[in-house]
Amino acid sequence: MPIAFGERDFRNFSSAKVNTVKSWFSDLLRPELNHGAPTAPAEGLILMNVGYEGLVWQVDEYSRARATALSAMVQERMAGANVARTMQRAMGK
């Protein structure tokens, strides 16, 4: 969701402060400026359902299978946690 500010949002600010804030937001939208924080390393990223015109992705079947297995394990553990929580509440603790 884009962030939008109108002049009324800055009614407690002086004109100089409003211009400073607008300038700051404008600078954030310029990728060529260094904002002091490095980008995160790409190791471990799994891109799914991403497509670019003229580019064909090679699917890493190992990573896909691993993600599916991890998803099933998380769902199983969540179900077990819900059962344990229900039992705990039933015992009055």
XYZ file of N, CA, C and O in Angstrom:
372
model
N 0.850 -1.175 0.000
C 0.000 0.000 0.000
C 0.894 1.236 0.000
O 1.742 1.388 0.863
N 0.704 2.119 -0.943
C 1.552 3.310 -0.995
C 1.259 4.250 0.173
O 0.159 4.300 0.685
N 2.280 4.978 0.569
C 2.128 5.959 1.637
C 1.885 7.309 0.980
O 2.661 7.742 0.141
N 0.803 7.945 1.344
C 0.491 9.256 0.780
C 0.205 10.219 1.929
O -0.473 9.880 2.875
N 0.749 11.400 1.826
C 0.531 12.421 2.826
C 0.001 13.673 2.152
O 0.516 14.081 1.123
N -1.014 14.239 2.741
C -1.533 15.509 2.262
C -1.043 16.618 3.172
O -0.498 16.373 4.242
N -1.247 17.853 2.742
C -0.799 18.993 3.548
C -1.456 18.988 4.921
O -0.836 19.349 5.907
N -2.700 18.528 5.018
C -3.371 18.531 6.320
C -2.714 17.570 7.305
O -2.804 17.735 8.506
N -2.004 16.542 6.793
C -1.303 15.610 7.664
C -0.114 16.270 8.334
O 0.408 15.773 9.324
N 0.330 17.379 7.786
C 1.491 18.077 8.311
C 1.108 19.394 8.983
O 1.930 20.274 9.141
N -0.138 19.555 9.406
C -0.609 20.838 9.913
C 0.154 21.317 11.146
O 0.222 22.500 11.399
N 0.744 20.388 11.926
C 1.503 20.794 13.107
C 2.968 21.066 12.789
O 3.742 21.388 13.680
N 3.350 20.902 11.546
C 4.737 21.133 11.142
C 4.866 22.493 10.493
O 3.945 23.004 9.875
N 6.043 23.054 10.610
C 6.311 24.296 9.902
C 6.528 23.954 8.433
O 6.712 22.797 8.060
N 6.520 24.954 7.592
C 6.737 24.752 6.159
C 8.088 24.105 5.894
O 8.215 23.238 5.028
N 9.106 24.482 6.642
C 10.443 23.901 6.462
C 10.438 22.414 6.801
O 11.051 21.609 6.103
N 9.725 22.054 7.866
C 9.647 20.648 8.246
C 8.899 19.842 7.189
O 9.272 18.720 6.877
N 7.827 20.404 6.640
C 7.062 19.724 5.596
C 7.960 19.460 4.395
O 7.985 18.352 3.853
N 8.717 20.454 3.977
C 9.612 20.277 2.831
C 10.695 19.251 3.125
O 11.084 18.471 2.245
N 11.187 19.224 4.368
C 12.206 18.242 4.744
C 11.645 16.827 4.672
O 12.288 15.925 4.142
N 10.447 16.625 5.185
C 9.813 15.301 5.162
C 9.539 14.872 3.726
O 9.816 13.728 3.347
N 9.028 15.787 2.917
C 8.761 15.446 1.517
C 10.053 15.089 0.790
O 10.093 14.153 -0.003
N 11.110 15.815 1.067
C 12.408 15.547 0.455
C 12.926 14.177 0.887
O 13.463 13.426 0.089
N 12.742 13.868 2.172
C 13.196 12.581 2.698
C 12.464 11.429 2.006
O 13.082 10.465 1.579
N 11.133 11.532 1.867
C 10.365 10.494 1.182
C 10.797 10.392 -0.280
O 10.930 9.305 -0.829
N 11.011 11.506 -0.901
C 11.446 11.519 -2.302
C 12.786 10.803 -2.453
O 12.984 10.012 -3.380
N 13.710 11.055 -1.530
C 15.018 10.390 -1.572
C 14.901 8.888 -1.380
O 15.656 8.116 -1.966
N 13.968 8.450 -0.542
C 13.795 7.014 -0.314
C 13.390 6.281 -1.593
O 13.654 5.094 -1.739
N 12.744 6.983 -2.498
C 12.278 6.363 -3.739
C 13.353 6.335 -4.816
O 13.105 5.843 -5.913
N 14.542 6.827 -4.519
C 15.630 6.858 -5.498
C 16.629 5.745 -5.169
O 17.416 5.858 -4.242
N 16.589 4.638 -5.929
C 17.457 3.496 -5.608
C 18.942 3.773 -5.785
O 19.773 3.069 -5.220
N 19.290 4.799 -6.546
C 20.719 5.075 -6.752
C 21.371 5.695 -5.520
O 22.595 5.753 -5.417
N 20.570 6.168 -4.576
C 21.116 6.743 -3.347
C 21.374 5.640 -2.329
O 20.601 4.699 -2.194
N 22.475 5.755 -1.613
C 22.794 4.802 -0.560
C 22.090 5.257 0.712
O 22.359 6.333 1.226
N 21.195 4.434 1.232
C 20.428 4.799 2.422
C 21.042 4.244 3.698
O 20.431 4.290 4.758
N 22.243 3.689 3.596
C 22.956 3.261 4.783
C 22.703 1.833 5.225
O 23.296 1.362 6.169
N 21.816 1.118 4.578
C 21.545 -0.266 4.958
C 21.858 -1.169 3.770
O 21.347 -0.946 2.674
N 22.697 -2.183 3.981
C 23.016 -3.083 2.872
C 21.827 -3.988 2.548
O 20.938 -4.187 3.384
N 21.816 -4.510 1.353
C 20.760 -5.448 0.992
C 21.037 -6.790 1.642
O 22.177 -7.120 1.965
N 19.995 -7.560 1.844
C 20.144 -8.886 2.434
C 20.729 -9.838 1.403
O 20.490 -9.688 0.209
N 21.505 -10.825 1.850
C 22.052 -11.793 0.903
C 20.938 -12.644 0.305
O 19.920 -12.902 0.951
N 21.133 -13.082 -0.922
C 20.099 -13.845 -1.624
C 20.137 -15.329 -1.296
O 19.255 -16.068 -1.719
N 21.126 -15.784 -0.528
C 21.202 -17.201 -0.212
C 19.951 -17.646 0.520
O 19.492 -17.002 1.447
N 19.409 -18.751 0.081
C 18.249 -19.318 0.747
C 16.913 -18.805 0.237
O 15.866 -19.282 0.661
N 16.919 -17.848 -0.673
C 15.656 -17.355 -1.208
C 15.061 -18.376 -2.173
O 15.766 -18.953 -2.986
N 13.769 -18.579 -2.072
C 13.067 -19.441 -3.017
C 11.988 -18.579 -3.659
O 11.073 -18.110 -2.986
N 12.127 -18.339 -4.942
C 11.143 -17.542 -5.662
C 10.095 -18.476 -6.254
O 10.419 -19.447 -6.922
N 8.845 -18.155 -6.002
C 7.757 -18.986 -6.519
C 6.772 -18.098 -7.265
O 6.494 -16.979 -6.843
N 6.266 -18.593 -8.353
C 5.265 -17.889 -9.160
C 5.757 -16.525 -9.621
O 5.022 -15.549 -9.609
N 7.023 -16.438 -9.973
C 7.607 -15.201 -10.480
C 7.887 -15.409 -11.960
O 8.430 -16.427 -12.361
N 7.502 -14.463 -12.773
C 7.754 -14.600 -14.197
C 8.153 -13.281 -14.826
O 7.677 -12.220 -14.428
N 9.078 -13.366 -15.753
C 9.514 -12.203 -16.501
C 9.454 -12.538 -17.976
O 9.776 -13.661 -18.381
N 9.063 -11.587 -18.770
C 8.963 -11.786 -20.200
C 10.319 -12.173 -20.779
O 11.340 -11.526 -20.518
N 10.356 -13.246 -21.546
C 11.584 -13.676 -22.200
C 12.542 -14.434 -21.311
O 13.653 -14.749 -21.719
N 12.149 -14.752 -20.083
C 13.017 -15.458 -19.161
C 12.295 -16.709 -18.676
O 11.161 -16.640 -18.224
N 12.962 -17.841 -18.778
C 12.377 -19.094 -18.318
C 13.163 -19.556 -17.095
O 14.382 -19.685 -17.134
N 12.453 -19.776 -16.004
C 13.088 -20.211 -14.764
C 13.335 -21.705 -14.800
O 12.536 -22.473 -15.310
N 14.429 -22.131 -14.212
C 14.675 -23.542 -13.995
C 14.228 -23.842 -12.568
O 14.748 -23.255 -11.612
N 13.276 -24.739 -12.443
C 12.732 -25.054 -11.130
C 13.685 -25.988 -10.399
O 14.123 -27.003 -10.937
N 14.016 -25.624 -9.184
C 14.855 -26.464 -8.328
C 13.919 -27.453 -7.632
O 13.248 -27.116 -6.661
N 13.860 -28.657 -8.158
C 12.912 -29.651 -7.639
C 13.219 -30.039 -6.194
O 12.313 -30.326 -5.423
N 14.497 -30.058 -5.826
C 14.846 -30.369 -4.436
C 14.241 -29.323 -3.491
O 13.617 -29.666 -2.486
N 14.428 -28.047 -3.831
C 13.899 -26.974 -2.984
C 12.379 -27.013 -2.942
O 11.772 -26.779 -1.890
N 11.759 -27.315 -4.066
C 10.293 -27.404 -4.100
C 9.817 -28.538 -3.183
O 8.886 -28.357 -2.397
N 10.461 -29.704 -3.277
C 10.072 -30.835 -2.440
C 10.316 -30.524 -0.964
O 9.504 -30.866 -0.099
N 11.426 -29.875 -0.671
C 11.754 -29.522 0.712
C 10.735 -28.531 1.278
O 10.301 -28.654 2.420
N 10.356 -27.546 0.477
C 9.357 -26.560 0.921
C 8.016 -27.245 1.190
O 7.332 -26.931 2.173
N 7.645 -28.189 0.347
C 6.392 -28.926 0.543
C 6.449 -29.742 1.833
O 5.501 -29.753 2.617
N 7.597 -30.419 2.067
C 7.751 -31.212 3.286
C 7.727 -30.328 4.525
O 7.106 -30.674 5.536
N 8.404 -29.179 4.466
C 8.412 -28.263 5.609
C 7.018 -27.719 5.894
O 6.620 -27.577 7.051
N 6.273 -27.439 4.848
C 4.905 -26.948 5.022
C 4.046 -27.992 5.730
O 3.288 -27.676 6.647
N 4.177 -29.252 5.306
C 3.407 -30.327 5.940
C 3.805 -30.485 7.401
O 2.942 -30.673 8.276
N 5.107 -30.384 7.708
C 5.577 -30.526 9.080
C 5.043 -29.385 9.954
O 4.603 -29.616 11.085
N 5.057 -28.171 9.426
C 4.549 -27.031 10.192
C 3.066 -27.202 10.471
O 2.595 -26.972 11.600
N 2.304 -27.634 9.493
C 0.863 -27.840 9.689
C 0.602 -28.924 10.725
O -0.283 -28.793 11.576
N 1.398 -30.000 10.683
C 1.242 -31.086 11.648
C 1.549 -30.593 13.064
O 0.816 -30.885 14.014
N 2.623 -29.827 13.222
C 2.985 -29.326 14.548
C 1.968 -28.307 15.064
O 1.684 -28.261 16.260
N 1.417 -27.497 14.162
C 0.386 -26.542 14.576
C -0.854 -27.275 15.060
O -1.474 -26.887 16.054
N -1.225 -28.362 14.366
C -2.390 -29.152 14.775
C -2.140 -29.755 16.155
O -3.020 -29.735 17.033
N -0.917 -30.289 16.377
C -0.582 -30.845 17.688
C -0.617 -29.794 18.780
O -1.076 -30.054 19.904
N -0.138 -28.603 18.485
C -0.155 -27.511 19.462
C -1.587 -27.117 19.803
O -1.903 -26.836 20.967
N -2.454 -27.103 18.801
C -3.862 -26.771 19.057
C -4.521 -27.815 19.944
O -5.306 -27.496 20.836
N -4.204 -29.099 19.722
C -4.749 -30.171 20.557
C -4.248 -30.015 21.987
O -5.026 -30.097 22.950
N -2.949 -29.755 22.143
C -2.379 -29.588 23.480
C -2.997 -28.392 24.190
O -3.299 -28.455 25.393
N -3.215 -27.302 23.472
C -3.821 -26.112 24.074
C -5.244 -26.407 24.526
O -5.667 -26.012 25.627
N -5.996 -27.133 23.704
C -7.374 -27.485 24.057
C -7.399 -28.376 25.290
O -8.224 -28.183 26.195
N -6.481 -29.340 25.349
C -6.416 -30.222 26.518
C -6.036 -29.434 27.764
O -6.598 -29.650 28.849
N -5.101 -28.507 27.631
C -4.666 -27.701 28.772
C -5.824 -26.863 29.302
O -6.037 -26.773 30.511
N -6.576 -26.272 28.392
C -7.734 -25.450 28.832
C -8.802 -26.318 29.498
O -9.429 -25.907 30.460
N -8.975 -27.528 28.975
C -9.986 -28.431 29.543
C -9.604 -28.858 30.946
O -10.475 -29.127 31.779
N -8.300 -28.928 31.226
C -7.838 -29.326 32.554
C -7.824 -28.160 33.527
O -7.474 -28.319 34.705
N -8.149 -26.961 33.025
C -8.246 -25.800 33.903
C -6.939 -25.123 34.224
O -6.834 -24.423 35.219
N -5.927 -25.305 33.424
C -4.650 -24.645 33.693
C -4.265 -23.761 32.558
O -4.416 -23.951 31.465
